[in-house]
C-alpha cells in the first residue's frame, strides 16, 4: 500500500506491478487551499480472493475523517469476500 501523507506542495506517484494487470499507477495530491489534511485513501489487493486474474481497487473519499477511511480500508475487501456466494 502507498502512504498518502502528502504535503500541500508534493505529489505522490507510485507504480505497482500486479499479476491481474500489467501495471498500476497511483497518484495523490492534497489541495491544502480547500482541506488542511489528506483524508482520502486507496487500497489495492492483487490476486483478490486468491484468484490470480482478479484485483480489488478502491478509492475512499475521506470526508468522514482519517479514522473512518482507515477502518473501511482495513475491512471492506475482506467483508466483500465474506459475503460472496458460490457460483456453482
mmCIF file of N, CA, C and O in Angstrom:
data_model
loop_
_atom_site.group_PDB
_atom_site.id
_atom_site.type_symbol
_atom_site.label_atom_id
_atom_site.label_comp_id
_atom_site.label_asym_id
_atom_site.label_seq_id
_atom_site.Cartn_x
_atom_site.Cartn_y
_atom_site.Cartn_z
ATOM 1 N N UNK A 1 0.831 -1.175 0.000
ATOM 2 C CA UNK A 1 0.000 0.000 0.000
ATOM 3 C C UNK A 1 0.878 1.241 0.000
ATOM 4 O O UNK A 1 1.982 1.231 0.509
ATOM 5 N N UNK A 2 0.367 2.306 -0.511
ATOM 6 C CA UNK A 2 1.124 3.549 -0.640
ATOM 7 C C UNK A 2 0.609 4.539 0.393
ATOM 8 O O UNK A 2 -0.580 4.719 0.549
ATOM 9 N N UNK A 3 1.509 5.174 1.111
ATOM 10 C CA UNK A 3 1.131 6.160 2.112
ATOM 11 C C UNK A 3 0.587 7.408 1.438
ATOM 12 O O UNK A 3 1.072 7.825 0.407
ATOM 13 N N UNK A 4 -0.409 8.026 2.047
ATOM 14 C CA UNK A 4 -0.988 9.245 1.492
ATOM 15 C C UNK A 4 -0.681 10.470 2.334
ATOM 16 O O UNK A 4 -1.382 11.458 2.275
ATOM 17 N N UNK A 5 0.375 10.434 3.138
ATOM 18 C CA UNK A 5 0.764 11.595 3.919
ATOM 19 C C UNK A 5 1.572 12.514 3.020
ATOM 20 O O UNK A 5 2.770 12.430 2.935
ATOM 21 N N UNK A 6 0.883 13.410 2.338
ATOM 22 C CA UNK A 6 1.489 14.254 1.320
ATOM 23 C C UNK A 6 1.306 15.712 1.718
ATOM 24 O O UNK A 6 0.204 16.128 2.044
ATOM 25 N N UNK A 7 2.392 16.493 1.700
ATOM 26 C CA UNK A 7 2.254 17.917 1.989
ATOM 27 C C UNK A 7 1.576 18.603 0.816
ATOM 28 O O UNK A 7 1.471 18.052 -0.269
ATOM 29 N N UNK A 8 1.117 19.834 1.035
ATOM 30 C CA UNK A 8 0.353 20.533 0.007
ATOM 31 C C UNK A 8 1.160 20.786 -1.258
ATOM 32 O O UNK A 8 0.597 20.959 -2.323
ATOM 33 N N UNK A 9 2.480 20.840 -1.153
ATOM 34 C CA UNK A 9 3.286 21.126 -2.339
ATOM 35 C C UNK A 9 3.823 19.864 -3.009
ATOM 36 O O UNK A 9 4.514 19.951 -4.003
ATOM 37 N N UNK A 10 3.513 18.707 -2.469
ATOM 38 C CA UNK A 10 4.040 17.465 -3.023
ATOM 39 C C UNK A 10 2.951 16.686 -3.743
ATOM 40 O O UNK A 10 1.796 16.723 -3.365
ATOM 41 N N UNK A 11 3.379 15.972 -4.747
ATOM 42 C CA UNK A 11 2.512 14.983 -5.377
ATOM 43 C C UNK A 11 3.172 13.637 -5.164
ATOM 44 O O UNK A 11 4.387 13.524 -5.172
ATOM 45 N N UNK A 12 2.380 12.617 -5.006
ATOM 46 C CA UNK A 12 2.911 11.291 -4.773
ATOM 47 C C UNK A 12 2.534 10.413 -5.950
ATOM 48 O O UNK A 12 1.394 10.408 -6.380
ATOM 49 N N UNK A 13 3.489 9.683 -6.444
ATOM 50 C CA UNK A 13 3.241 8.779 -7.557
ATOM 51 C C UNK A 13 3.862 7.449 -7.222
ATOM 52 O O UNK A 13 5.010 7.374 -6.808
ATOM 53 N N UNK A 14 3.130 6.409 -7.400
ATOM 54 C CA UNK A 14 3.625 5.068 -7.138
ATOM 55 C C UNK A 14 3.279 4.185 -8.324
ATOM 56 O O UNK A 14 2.247 4.332 -8.934
ATOM 57 N N UNK A 15 4.154 3.290 -8.622
ATOM 58 C CA UNK A 15 3.908 2.323 -9.673
ATOM 59 C C UNK A 15 4.025 0.938 -9.058
ATOM 60 O O UNK A 15 5.028 0.627 -8.446
ATOM 61 N N UNK A 16 2.989 0.151 -9.186
ATOM 62 C CA UNK A 16 2.985 -1.183 -8.608
ATOM 63 C C UNK A 16 2.785 -2.203 -9.713
ATOM 64 O O UNK A 16 1.999 -1.996 -10.616
ATOM 65 N N UNK A 17 3.489 -3.317 -9.620
ATOM 66 C CA UNK A 17 3.269 -4.421 -10.551
ATOM 67 C C UNK A 17 2.280 -5.384 -9.916
ATOM 68 O O UNK A 17 2.364 -5.695 -8.745
ATOM 69 N N UNK A 18 1.348 -5.834 -10.711
ATOM 70 C CA UNK A 18 0.307 -6.739 -10.242
ATOM 71 C C UNK A 18 0.198 -7.894 -11.211
ATOM 72 O O UNK A 18 0.474 -7.740 -12.392
ATOM 73 N N UNK A 19 -0.245 -9.033 -10.735
ATOM 74 C CA UNK A 19 -0.425 -10.165 -11.641
ATOM 75 C C UNK A 19 -1.722 -10.045 -12.430
ATOM 76 O O UNK A 19 -1.829 -10.553 -13.528
ATOM 77 N N UNK A 20 -2.720 -9.358 -11.872
ATOM 78 C CA UNK A 20 -4.016 -9.242 -12.531
ATOM 79 C C UNK A 20 -4.014 -8.183 -13.637
ATOM 80 O O UNK A 20 -4.812 -8.250 -14.550
ATOM 81 N N UNK A 21 -3.123 -7.225 -13.551
ATOM 82 C CA UNK A 21 -2.982 -6.188 -14.563
ATOM 83 C C UNK A 21 -1.503 -6.005 -14.845
ATOM 84 O O UNK A 21 -0.661 -6.347 -14.032
ATOM 85 N N UNK A 22 -1.189 -5.463 -16.011
ATOM 86 C CA UNK A 22 0.211 -5.294 -16.388
ATOM 87 C C UNK A 22 0.950 -4.348 -15.455
ATOM 88 O O UNK A 22 2.037 -4.628 -14.980
ATOM 89 N N UNK A 23 0.369 -3.191 -15.184
ATOM 90 C CA UNK A 23 0.974 -2.221 -14.293
ATOM 91 C C UNK A 23 -0.111 -1.307 -13.760
ATOM 92 O O UNK A 23 -1.101 -1.034 -14.430
ATOM 93 N N UNK A 24 0.098 -0.809 -12.556
ATOM 94 C CA UNK A 24 -0.880 0.039 -11.902
ATOM 95 C C UNK A 24 -0.172 1.286 -11.395
ATOM 96 O O UNK A 24 0.826 1.186 -10.691
ATOM 97 N N UNK A 25 -0.652 2.450 -11.771
ATOM 98 C CA UNK A 25 -0.083 3.704 -11.289
ATOM 99 C C UNK A 25 -1.053 4.396 -10.356
ATOM 100 O O UNK A 25 -2.256 4.409 -10.595
ATOM 101 N N UNK A 26 -0.531 4.937 -9.257
ATOM 102 C CA UNK A 26 -1.359 5.602 -8.260
ATOM 103 C C UNK A 26 -0.737 6.961 -7.959
ATOM 104 O O UNK A 26 0.460 7.056 -7.731
ATOM 105 N N UNK A 27 -1.545 7.997 -7.952
ATOM 106 C CA UNK A 27 -1.057 9.336 -7.616
ATOM 107 C C UNK A 27 -2.053 10.016 -6.693
ATOM 108 O O UNK A 27 -3.249 9.749 -6.743
ATOM 109 N N UNK A 28 -1.543 10.885 -5.827
ATOM 110 C CA UNK A 28 -2.422 11.669 -4.968
ATOM 111 C C UNK A 28 -1.834 13.057 -4.802
ATOM 112 O O UNK A 28 -0.633 13.251 -4.897
ATOM 113 N N UNK A 29 -2.712 14.020 -4.541
ATOM 114 C CA UNK A 29 -2.278 15.396 -4.366
ATOM 115 C C UNK A 29 -3.230 16.070 -3.392
ATOM 116 O O UNK A 29 -4.428 16.151 -3.638
ATOM 117 N N UNK A 30 -2.703 16.539 -2.270
ATOM 118 C CA UNK A 30 -3.524 17.237 -1.294
ATOM 119 C C UNK A 30 -3.677 18.686 -1.717
ATOM 120 O O UNK A 30 -2.702 19.361 -2.019
ATOM 121 N N UNK A 31 -4.903 19.162 -1.762
ATOM 122 C CA UNK A 31 -5.173 20.552 -2.087
ATOM 123 C C UNK A 31 -5.371 21.300 -0.765
ATOM 124 O O UNK A 31 -6.473 21.385 -0.246
ATOM 125 N N UNK A 32 -4.282 21.828 -0.207
ATOM 126 C CA UNK A 32 -4.346 22.449 1.113
ATOM 127 C C UNK A 32 -5.162 23.743 1.120
ATOM 128 O O UNK A 32 -5.555 24.223 2.179
ATOM 129 N N UNK A 33 -5.427 24.312 -0.040
ATOM 130 C CA UNK A 33 -6.263 25.514 -0.090
ATOM 131 C C UNK A 33 -7.699 25.193 0.303
ATOM 132 O O UNK A 33 -8.409 26.040 0.848
ATOM 133 N N UNK A 34 -8.124 23.972 0.022
ATOM 134 C CA UNK A 34 -9.501 23.571 0.324
ATOM 135 C C UNK A 34 -9.615 22.728 1.593
ATOM 136 O O UNK A 34 -10.610 22.801 2.295
ATOM 137 N N UNK A 35 -8.586 21.893 1.853
ATOM 138 C CA UNK A 35 -8.642 20.990 3.006
ATOM 139 C C UNK A 35 -7.271 20.945 3.674
ATOM 140 O O UNK A 35 -6.275 20.709 3.012
ATOM 141 N N UNK A 36 -7.214 21.127 4.977
ATOM 142 C CA UNK A 36 -5.916 21.157 5.654
ATOM 143 C C UNK A 36 -5.259 19.787 5.819
ATOM 144 O O UNK A 36 -4.051 19.701 6.034
ATOM 145 N N UNK A 37 -6.028 18.714 5.734
ATOM 146 C CA UNK A 37 -5.460 17.372 5.894
ATOM 147 C C UNK A 37 -5.910 16.473 4.746
ATOM 148 O O UNK A 37 -6.963 16.684 4.153
ATOM 149 N N UNK A 38 -5.108 15.451 4.470
ATOM 150 C CA UNK A 38 -5.452 14.459 3.448
ATOM 151 C C UNK A 38 -6.213 13.329 4.124
ATOM 152 O O UNK A 38 -5.662 12.640 4.977
ATOM 153 N N UNK A 39 -7.465 13.179 3.767
ATOM 154 C CA UNK A 39 -8.295 12.127 4.341
ATOM 155 C C UNK A 39 -8.630 11.047 3.323
ATOM 156 O O UNK A 39 -9.243 10.048 3.667
ATOM 157 N N UNK A 40 -8.243 11.244 2.076
ATOM 158 C CA UNK A 40 -8.524 10.260 1.037
ATOM 159 C C UNK A 40 -7.538 9.103 1.154
ATOM 160 O O UNK A 40 -6.444 9.249 1.686
ATOM 161 N N UNK A 41 -7.927 7.951 0.643
ATOM 162 C CA UNK A 41 -7.084 6.750 0.721
ATOM 163 C C UNK A 41 -7.424 5.840 -0.442
ATOM 164 O O UNK A 41 -8.474 5.960 -1.060
ATOM 165 N N UNK A 42 -6.530 4.947 -0.737
ATOM 166 C CA UNK A 42 -6.794 3.924 -1.752
ATOM 167 C C UNK A 42 -6.347 2.577 -1.203
ATOM 168 O O UNK A 42 -5.595 2.505 -0.225
ATOM 169 N N UNK A 43 -6.836 1.527 -1.825
ATOM 170 C CA UNK A 43 -6.486 0.174 -1.379
ATOM 171 C C UNK A 43 -6.421 -0.726 -2.611
ATOM 172 O O UNK A 43 -7.330 -0.724 -3.435
ATOM 173 N N UNK A 44 -5.337 -1.477 -2.723
ATOM 174 C CA UNK A 44 -5.128 -2.389 -3.841
ATOM 175 C C UNK A 44 -4.833 -3.768 -3.277
ATOM 176 O O UNK A 44 -3.954 -3.922 -2.435
ATOM 177 N N UNK A 45 -5.584 -4.771 -3.731
ATOM 178 C CA UNK A 45 -5.320 -6.157 -3.349
ATOM 179 C C UNK A 45 -5.136 -6.949 -4.637
ATOM 180 O O UNK A 45 -6.092 -7.169 -5.376
ATOM 181 N N UNK A 46 -3.899 -7.326 -4.908
ATOM 182 C CA UNK A 46 -3.595 -8.148 -6.079
ATOM 183 C C UNK A 46 -3.991 -9.592 -5.764
ATOM 184 O O UNK A 46 -3.936 -10.024 -4.620
ATOM 185 N N UNK A 47 -4.409 -10.326 -6.758
ATOM 186 C CA UNK A 47 -4.868 -11.711 -6.613
ATOM 187 C C UNK A 47 -5.975 -11.787 -5.557
ATOM 188 O O UNK A 47 -5.971 -12.615 -4.660
ATOM 189 N N UNK A 48 -6.935 -10.889 -5.695
ATOM 190 C CA UNK A 48 -8.050 -10.772 -4.746
ATOM 191 C C UNK A 48 -8.827 -12.077 -4.676
ATOM 192 O O UNK A 48 -9.181 -12.662 -5.689
ATOM 193 N N UNK A 49 -9.074 -12.518 -3.476
ATOM 194 C CA UNK A 49 -9.766 -13.787 -3.275
ATOM 195 C C UNK A 49 -8.938 -14.980 -3.717
ATOM 196 O O UNK A 49 -9.470 -16.028 -4.037
ATOM 197 N N UNK A 50 -7.616 -14.803 -3.772
ATOM 198 C CA UNK A 50 -6.661 -15.831 -4.215
ATOM 199 C C UNK A 50 -6.863 -16.223 -5.677
ATOM 200 O O UNK A 50 -6.537 -17.325 -6.084
ATOM 201 N N UNK A 51 -7.431 -15.310 -6.467
ATOM 202 C CA UNK A 51 -7.629 -15.524 -7.901
ATOM 203 C C UNK A 51 -6.582 -14.696 -8.631
ATOM 204 O O UNK A 51 -6.606 -13.463 -8.560
ATOM 205 N N UNK A 52 -5.613 -15.343 -9.315
ATOM 206 C CA UNK A 52 -4.509 -14.609 -9.945
ATOM 207 C C UNK A 52 -4.938 -13.524 -10.925
ATOM 208 O O UNK A 52 -4.255 -12.518 -11.062
ATOM 209 N N UNK A 53 -6.067 -13.669 -11.577
ATOM 210 C CA UNK A 53 -6.503 -12.687 -12.578
ATOM 211 C C UNK A 53 -7.453 -11.633 -12.004
ATOM 212 O O UNK A 53 -8.031 -10.857 -12.746
ATOM 213 N N UNK A 54 -7.596 -11.594 -10.691
ATOM 214 C CA UNK A 54 -8.567 -10.694 -10.071
ATOM 215 C C UNK A 54 -7.851 -9.675 -9.175
ATOM 216 O O UNK A 54 -6.918 -10.021 -8.468
ATOM 217 N N UNK A 55 -8.315 -8.420 -9.222
ATOM 218 C CA UNK A 55 -7.727 -7.356 -8.410
ATOM 219 C C UNK A 55 -8.845 -6.550 -7.756
ATOM 220 O O UNK A 55 -9.913 -6.377 -8.343
ATOM 221 N N UNK A 56 -8.613 -6.123 -6.531
ATOM 222 C CA UNK A 56 -9.541 -5.251 -5.823
ATOM 223 C C UNK A 56 -8.924 -3.863 -5.802
ATOM 224 O O UNK A 56 -7.801 -3.684 -5.318
ATOM 225 N N UNK A 57 -9.622 -2.878 -6.356
ATOM 226 C CA UNK A 57 -9.170 -1.487 -6.374
ATOM 227 C C UNK A 57 -10.243 -0.633 -5.722
ATOM 228 O O UNK A 57 -11.412 -0.733 -6.080
ATOM 229 N N UNK A 58 -9.847 0.197 -4.779
ATOM 230 C CA UNK A 58 -10.816 1.065 -4.119
ATOM 231 C C UNK A 58 -10.208 2.432 -3.861
ATOM 232 O O UNK A 58 -9.035 2.534 -3.518
ATOM 233 N N UNK A 59 -11.011 3.456 -4.038
ATOM 234 C CA UNK A 59 -10.640 4.820 -3.705
ATOM 235 C C UNK A 59 -11.669 5.318 -2.697
ATOM 236 O O UNK A 59 -12.873 5.266 -2.947
ATOM 237 N N UNK A 60 -11.195 5.772 -1.565
ATOM 238 C CA UNK A 60 -12.081 6.231 -0.498
ATOM 239 C C UNK A 60 -11.955 7.743 -0.356
ATOM 240 O O UNK A 60 -10.871 8.272 -0.139
ATOM 241 N N UNK A 61 -13.072 8.443 -0.473
ATOM 242 C CA UNK A 61 -13.125 9.886 -0.313
ATOM 243 C C UNK A 61 -13.373 10.153 1.166
ATOM 244 O O UNK A 61 -14.483 10.011 1.652
ATOM 245 N N UNK A 62 -12.347 10.513 1.894
ATOM 246 C CA UNK A 62 -12.362 10.519 3.347
ATOM 247 C C UNK A 62 -13.030 11.676 4.034
ATOM 248 O O UNK A 62 -12.494 12.206 4.997
ATOM 249 N N UNK A 63 -14.206 12.082 3.598
ATOM 250 C CA UNK A 63 -14.884 13.197 4.263
ATOM 251 C C UNK A 63 -15.352 12.832 5.670
ATOM 252 O O UNK A 63 -15.727 13.707 6.422
ATOM 253 N N UNK A 64 -15.299 11.553 6.023
ATOM 254 C CA UNK A 64 -15.659 11.144 7.384
ATOM 255 C C UNK A 64 -14.477 11.192 8.327
ATOM 256 O O UNK A 64 -14.602 10.850 9.490
ATOM 257 N N UNK A 65 -13.311 11.612 7.846
ATOM 258 C CA UNK A 65 -12.116 11.690 8.683
ATOM 259 C C UNK A 65 -11.191 10.504 8.475
ATOM 260 O O UNK A 65 -11.545 9.511 7.847
ATOM 261 N N UNK A 66 -9.973 10.607 8.980
ATOM 262 C CA UNK A 66 -8.954 9.563 8.821
ATOM 263 C C UNK A 66 -9.369 8.249 9.460
ATOM 264 O O UNK A 66 -9.156 7.185 8.881
ATOM 265 N N UNK A 67 -9.939 8.283 10.660
ATOM 266 C CA UNK A 67 -10.298 7.033 11.341
ATOM 267 C C UNK A 67 -11.323 6.247 10.540
ATOM 268 O O UNK A 67 -11.229 5.026 10.422
ATOM 269 N N UNK A 68 -12.272 6.942 9.972
ATOM 270 C CA UNK A 68 -13.309 6.289 9.174
ATOM 271 C C UNK A 68 -12.708 5.630 7.940
ATOM 272 O O UNK A 68 -12.960 4.459 7.659
ATOM 273 N N UNK A 69 -11.905 6.377 7.188
ATOM 274 C CA UNK A 69 -11.336 5.845 5.951
ATOM 275 C C UNK A 69 -10.363 4.697 6.250
ATOM 276 O O UNK A 69 -10.294 3.722 5.512
ATOM 277 N N UNK A 70 -9.612 4.771 7.347
ATOM 278 C CA UNK A 70 -8.698 3.687 7.707
ATOM 279 C C UNK A 70 -9.463 2.422 8.063
ATOM 280 O O UNK A 70 -9.058 1.317 7.706
ATOM 281 N N UNK A 71 -10.583 2.565 8.762
ATOM 282 C CA UNK A 71 -11.410 1.414 9.120
ATOM 283 C C UNK A 71 -11.978 0.740 7.872
ATOM 284 O O UNK A 71 -11.913 -0.483 7.725
ATOM 285 N N UNK A 72 -12.508 1.545 6.959
ATOM 286 C CA UNK A 72 -13.075 0.994 5.724
ATOM 287 C C UNK A 72 -11.981 0.327 4.896
ATOM 288 O O UNK A 72 -12.168 -0.777 4.379
ATOM 289 N N UNK A 73 -10.828 0.965 4.778
ATOM 290 C CA UNK A 73 -9.718 0.387 4.023
ATOM 291 C C UNK A 73 -9.299 -0.962 4.602
ATOM 292 O O UNK A 73 -9.028 -1.913 3.882
ATOM 293 N N UNK A 74 -9.260 -1.047 5.908
ATOM 294 C CA UNK A 74 -8.815 -2.266 6.569
ATOM 295 C C UNK A 74 -9.789 -3.430 6.400
ATOM 296 O O UNK A 74 -9.372 -4.574 6.312
ATOM 297 N N UNK A 75 -11.092 -3.145 6.321
ATOM 298 C CA UNK A 75 -12.072 -4.230 6.392
ATOM 299 C C UNK A 75 -12.922 -4.471 5.146
ATOM 300 O O UNK A 75 -13.478 -5.553 4.995
ATOM 301 N N UNK A 76 -13.080 -3.493 4.258
ATOM 302 C CA UNK A 76 -14.040 -3.634 3.158
ATOM 303 C C UNK A 76 -13.759 -4.817 2.244
ATOM 304 O O UNK A 76 -14.655 -5.612 1.956
ATOM 305 N N UNK A 77 -12.523 -4.975 1.779
ATOM 306 C CA UNK A 77 -12.232 -6.069 0.840
ATOM 307 C C UNK A 77 -12.495 -7.432 1.472
ATOM 308 O O UNK A 77 -13.008 -8.333 0.816
ATOM 309 N N UNK A 78 -12.176 -7.579 2.749
ATOM 310 C CA UNK A 78 -12.432 -8.846 3.446
ATOM 311 C C UNK A 78 -13.921 -9.095 3.624
ATOM 312 O O UNK A 78 -14.392 -10.225 3.495
ATOM 313 N N UNK A 79 -14.672 -8.039 3.931
ATOM 314 C CA UNK A 79 -16.115 -8.190 4.135
ATOM 315 C C UNK A 79 -16.824 -8.569 2.838
ATOM 316 O O UNK A 79 -17.761 -9.363 2.839
ATOM 317 N N UNK A 80 -16.372 -7.994 1.733
ATOM 318 C CA UNK A 80 -16.966 -8.336 0.437
ATOM 319 C C UNK A 80 -16.724 -9.806 0.130
ATOM 320 O O UNK A 80 -17.631 -10.516 -0.303
ATOM 321 N N UNK A 81 -15.496 -10.278 0.357
ATOM 322 C CA UNK A 81 -15.211 -11.699 0.135
ATOM 323 C C UNK A 81 -16.055 -12.594 1.023
ATOM 324 O O UNK A 81 -16.515 -13.654 0.605
ATOM 325 N N UNK A 82 -16.283 -12.179 2.261
ATOM 326 C CA UNK A 82 -17.083 -12.980 3.200
ATOM 327 C C UNK A 82 -18.534 -13.084 2.735
ATOM 328 O O UNK A 82 -19.206 -14.071 3.039
ATOM 329 N N UNK A 83 -19.023 -12.096 2.003
ATOM 330 C CA UNK A 83 -20.411 -12.092 1.530
ATOM 331 C C UNK A 83 -20.576 -12.777 0.177
ATOM 332 O O UNK A 83 -21.692 -12.989 -0.274
ATOM 333 N N UNK A 84 -19.470 -13.106 -0.465
ATOM 334 C CA UNK A 84 -19.525 -13.699 -1.799
ATOM 335 C C UNK A 84 -20.240 -15.052 -1.768
ATOM 336 O O UNK A 84 -19.964 -15.882 -0.921
ATOM 337 N N UNK A 85 -21.170 -15.249 -2.677
ATOM 338 C CA UNK A 85 -21.882 -16.508 -2.753
ATOM 339 C C UNK A 85 -21.268 -17.401 -3.828
ATOM 340 O O UNK A 85 -20.801 -16.916 -4.844
ATOM 341 N N UNK A 86 -21.290 -18.709 -3.622
ATOM 342 C CA UNK A 86 -20.746 -19.620 -4.640
ATOM 343 C C UNK A 86 -21.512 -19.502 -5.961
ATOM 344 O O UNK A 86 -22.715 -19.267 -5.960
ATOM 345 N N UNK A 87 -20.797 -19.671 -7.070
ATOM 346 C CA UNK A 87 -21.446 -19.568 -8.379
ATOM 347 C C UNK A 87 -21.741 -20.921 -9.000
ATOM 348 O O UNK A 87 -22.091 -20.994 -10.153
ATOM 349 N N UNK A 88 -21.621 -21.994 -8.256
ATOM 350 C CA UNK A 88 -21.905 -23.328 -8.820
ATOM 351 C C UNK A 88 -23.290 -23.785 -8.600
ATOM 352 O O UNK A 88 -24.145 -23.337 -8.053
#
